[in-house]
mmCIF file of C-alpha atoms in Angstrom:
data_model
loop_
_atom_site.group_PDB
_atom_site.id
_atom_site.type_symbol
_atom_site.label_atom_id
_atom_site.label_comp_id
_atom_site.label_asym_id
_atom_site.label_seq_id
_atom_site.Cartn_x
_atom_site.Cartn_y
_atom_site.Cartn_z
ATOM 1 C CA MET A 12 78.230 15.709 -53.862
ATOM 2 C CA PRO A 13 78.662 14.030 -57.225
ATOM 3 C CA ALA A 14 75.586 12.822 -59.058
ATOM 4 C CA PHE A 15 74.967 10.618 -62.034
ATOM 5 C CA THR A 16 74.940 12.588 -65.273
ATOM 6 C CA ASP A 17 73.849 9.784 -67.577
ATOM 7 C CA PRO A 18 70.668 7.762 -66.933
ATOM 8 C CA THR A 19 72.531 4.524 -67.688
ATOM 9 C CA ASP A 20 74.739 5.117 -64.621
ATOM 10 C CA LEU A 21 71.882 4.175 -62.281
ATOM 11 C CA ARG A 22 71.415 0.819 -64.001
ATOM 12 C CA LYS A 23 75.134 0.172 -64.228
ATOM 13 C CA PHE A 24 76.142 1.040 -60.671
ATOM 14 C CA VAL A 25 73.023 0.689 -58.494
ATOM 15 C CA GLY A 26 71.715 -2.222 -60.545
ATOM 16 C CA GLY A 27 75.205 -3.713 -60.498
ATOM 17 C CA ILE A 28 75.497 -3.618 -56.734
ATOM 18 C CA PHE A 29 72.162 -5.446 -56.474
ATOM 19 C CA GLU A 30 73.377 -8.102 -58.896
ATOM 20 C CA LYS A 31 76.270 -8.664 -56.482
ATOM 21 C CA ALA A 32 73.939 -8.600 -53.470
ATOM 22 C CA TYR A 33 71.778 -11.316 -55.038
ATOM 23 C CA LEU A 34 74.866 -13.557 -55.158
ATOM 24 C CA ASP A 35 75.790 -13.000 -51.503
ATOM 25 C CA GLU A 36 75.054 -16.148 -49.474
ATOM 26 C CA LYS A 37 73.530 -14.197 -46.563
ATOM 27 C CA LEU A 38 71.905 -11.167 -48.170
ATOM 28 C CA GLY A 39 70.745 -12.780 -51.425
ATOM 29 C CA PRO A 40 68.149 -15.088 -49.818
ATOM 30 C CA LYS A 41 66.903 -12.226 -47.624
ATOM 31 C CA LEU A 42 66.334 -10.048 -50.681
ATOM 32 C CA THR A 43 64.521 -12.858 -52.474
ATOM 33 C CA ALA A 44 62.354 -13.531 -49.415
ATOM 34 C CA THR A 45 61.058 -9.935 -49.341
ATOM 35 C CA GLY A 46 58.989 -10.606 -52.449
ATOM 36 C CA ALA A 47 59.698 -6.987 -53.336
ATOM 37 C CA VAL A 48 59.850 -5.632 -56.838
ATOM 38 C CA LEU A 49 61.417 -2.258 -56.128
ATOM 39 C CA LEU A 50 61.365 0.652 -58.546
ATOM 40 C CA VAL A 51 64.127 3.153 -57.825
ATOM 41 C CA SER A 52 63.058 6.284 -59.658
ATOM 42 C CA CYS A 53 65.552 9.136 -59.774
ATOM 43 C CA HIS A 54 65.612 12.665 -61.085
ATOM 44 C CA ASP A 55 68.515 14.878 -62.163
ATOM 45 C CA PRO A 56 68.759 13.093 -64.592
ATOM 46 C CA ALA A 57 65.532 11.149 -64.911
ATOM 47 C CA CYS A 58 66.344 7.450 -64.670
ATOM 48 C CA GLU A 59 65.026 4.296 -63.108
ATOM 49 C CA VAL A 60 66.043 0.803 -62.219
ATOM 50 C CA VAL A 61 63.758 -2.081 -61.278
ATOM 51 C CA LEU A 62 64.992 -4.598 -58.739
ATOM 52 C CA ASP A 63 63.012 -7.817 -59.118
ATOM 53 C CA MET A 64 64.120 -9.417 -55.876
ATOM 54 C CA PRO A 65 62.055 -12.630 -56.046
ATOM 55 C CA ASN A 66 63.717 -13.456 -59.365
ATOM 56 C CA ASN A 67 67.130 -11.875 -58.625
ATOM 57 C CA LYS A 68 66.891 -9.649 -61.704
ATOM 58 C CA VAL A 69 67.692 -6.021 -62.478
ATOM 59 C CA TYR A 70 65.962 -4.077 -65.262
ATOM 60 C CA SER A 71 66.488 -0.609 -66.689
ATOM 61 C CA SER A 72 62.751 0.076 -66.730
ATOM 62 C CA VAL A 73 59.374 -1.363 -65.795
ATOM 63 C CA GLU A 74 58.745 -2.025 -69.484
ATOM 64 C CA GLU A 75 61.986 -3.968 -69.908
ATOM 65 C CA GLY A 76 61.265 -6.278 -66.998
ATOM 66 C CA GLY A 77 57.565 -6.647 -67.602
ATOM 67 C CA VAL A 78 57.064 -6.731 -63.833
ATOM 68 C CA GLU A 79 54.862 -4.499 -61.721
ATOM 69 C CA PRO A 80 56.706 -2.853 -58.812
ATOM 70 C CA ASN A 81 55.097 -3.245 -55.394
ATOM 71 C CA ALA A 82 57.450 -0.696 -53.798
ATOM 72 C CA THR A 83 58.977 2.559 -55.039
ATOM 73 C CA LEU A 84 61.771 4.812 -53.835
ATOM 74 C CA ARG A 85 61.976 8.280 -55.412
ATOM 75 C CA MET A 86 65.086 10.412 -54.988
ATOM 76 C CA SER A 87 67.698 12.432 -56.801
ATOM 77 C CA SER A 88 70.435 10.505 -58.544
ATOM 78 C CA GLU A 89 72.814 12.304 -56.180
ATOM 79 C CA ASN A 90 71.076 10.708 -53.184
ATOM 80 C CA ALA A 91 71.134 7.253 -54.795
ATOM 81 C CA ASN A 92 74.877 7.634 -55.270
ATOM 82 C CA LYS A 93 75.314 8.976 -51.720
ATOM 83 C CA PHE A 94 73.428 6.066 -50.183
ATOM 84 C CA TRP A 95 75.629 3.420 -51.792
ATOM 85 C CA GLN A 96 78.730 5.197 -50.558
ATOM 86 C CA GLY A 97 77.396 5.213 -46.994
ATOM 87 C CA LYS A 98 76.860 8.981 -47.080
ATOM 88 C CA LEU A 99 73.061 9.039 -46.831
ATOM 89 C CA ASN A 100 71.065 7.819 -43.851
ATOM 90 C CA MET A 101 67.954 6.358 -45.483
ATOM 91 C CA THR A 102 65.779 6.738 -42.374
ATOM 92 C CA MET A 103 66.647 10.428 -42.063
ATOM 93 C CA ALA A 104 66.193 11.001 -45.792
ATOM 94 C CA LEU A 105 62.718 9.466 -45.633
ATOM 95 C CA THR A 106 61.854 11.533 -42.558
ATOM 96 C CA LYS A 107 63.025 14.763 -44.220
ATOM 97 C CA GLY A 108 61.311 13.910 -47.509
ATOM 98 C CA THR A 109 64.482 13.907 -49.613
ATOM 99 C CA VAL A 110 63.634 10.306 -50.399
ATOM 100 C CA LYS A 111 60.004 9.350 -50.884
ATOM 101 C CA ALA A 112 58.682 5.828 -50.463
ATOM 102 C CA GLU A 113 55.514 4.191 -51.758
ATOM 103 C CA GLY A 114 53.993 0.739 -51.544
ATOM 104 C CA GLN A 115 55.367 -2.223 -49.605
ATOM 105 C CA ILE A 116 58.635 -0.484 -48.849
ATOM 106 C CA MET A 117 59.071 -1.737 -45.274
ATOM 107 C CA LYS A 118 60.086 -5.162 -46.591
ATOM 108 C CA VAL A 119 63.060 -3.547 -48.286
ATOM 109 C CA LEU A 120 63.924 -0.970 -45.628
ATOM 110 C CA LYS A 121 64.343 -3.681 -42.991
ATOM 111 C CA LEU A 122 67.341 -4.902 -44.981
ATOM 112 C CA VAL A 123 69.126 -1.535 -45.238
ATOM 113 C CA PRO A 124 71.453 -2.298 -42.280
ATOM 114 C CA SER A 125 72.425 -5.570 -43.985
ATOM 115 C CA THR A 126 73.666 -3.712 -47.064
ATOM 116 C CA LYS A 127 76.480 -1.742 -45.416
ATOM 117 C CA PHE A 128 79.109 -4.304 -46.441
ATOM 118 C CA LEU A 129 78.268 -3.395 -50.065
ATOM 119 C CA PHE A 130 79.356 0.254 -49.719
ATOM 120 C CA PRO A 131 83.092 -0.395 -50.297
ATOM 121 C CA ILE A 132 82.227 -2.739 -53.171
ATOM 122 C CA TYR A 133 80.115 0.001 -54.785
ATOM 123 C CA ILE A 134 82.961 2.500 -54.391
ATOM 124 C CA GLN A 135 85.387 0.012 -55.923
ATOM 125 C CA ASP A 136 82.976 -0.517 -58.830
ATOM 126 C CA LEU A 137 83.077 3.245 -59.469
ATOM 127 C CA LYS A 138 86.883 3.230 -59.347
ATOM 128 C CA ASP A 139 87.125 0.189 -61.620
ATOM 129 C CA ALA A 140 84.925 1.953 -64.179
ATOM 130 C CA GLY A 141 87.110 5.068 -64.041
ATOM 131 C CA ARG A 142 84.272 7.033 -62.444
ATOM 132 C CA GLU A 143 86.151 8.665 -59.585
ATOM 133 C CA ASP A 144 84.061 11.750 -60.445
ATOM 134 C CA LEU A 145 81.139 10.004 -58.693
ATOM 135 C CA ILE A 146 83.022 9.315 -55.461
ATOM 136 C CA ALA A 147 82.230 11.583 -52.525
#
């Protein structure tokens, strides 16, 4: 399965899909209502993105946003890419330990089923950027 090779890919593609989710009339308010500031921390390569849901913001690091995450997901960049293509079951990944969660993560995980409509948008974002190499 393809994985990000450049740390900026996580911010561009995963952060980008959240920027679109914030604008969605149904999902956006649900994300805001979670009160979650989610740190997605990946390895291979090491990269992170901070999703400040109450303020509908995306940051490339905790330092950039100046916000303290209250929830963290840790995974490989390959698994982050898989998830947004609909190729990774988050519940199973958490159960198996391929994705690790910390903090107030249940607020965010309740919304996972609501994000499925974003999968084709994410894939199109990859195509539009000429990053077919990241498509499963």
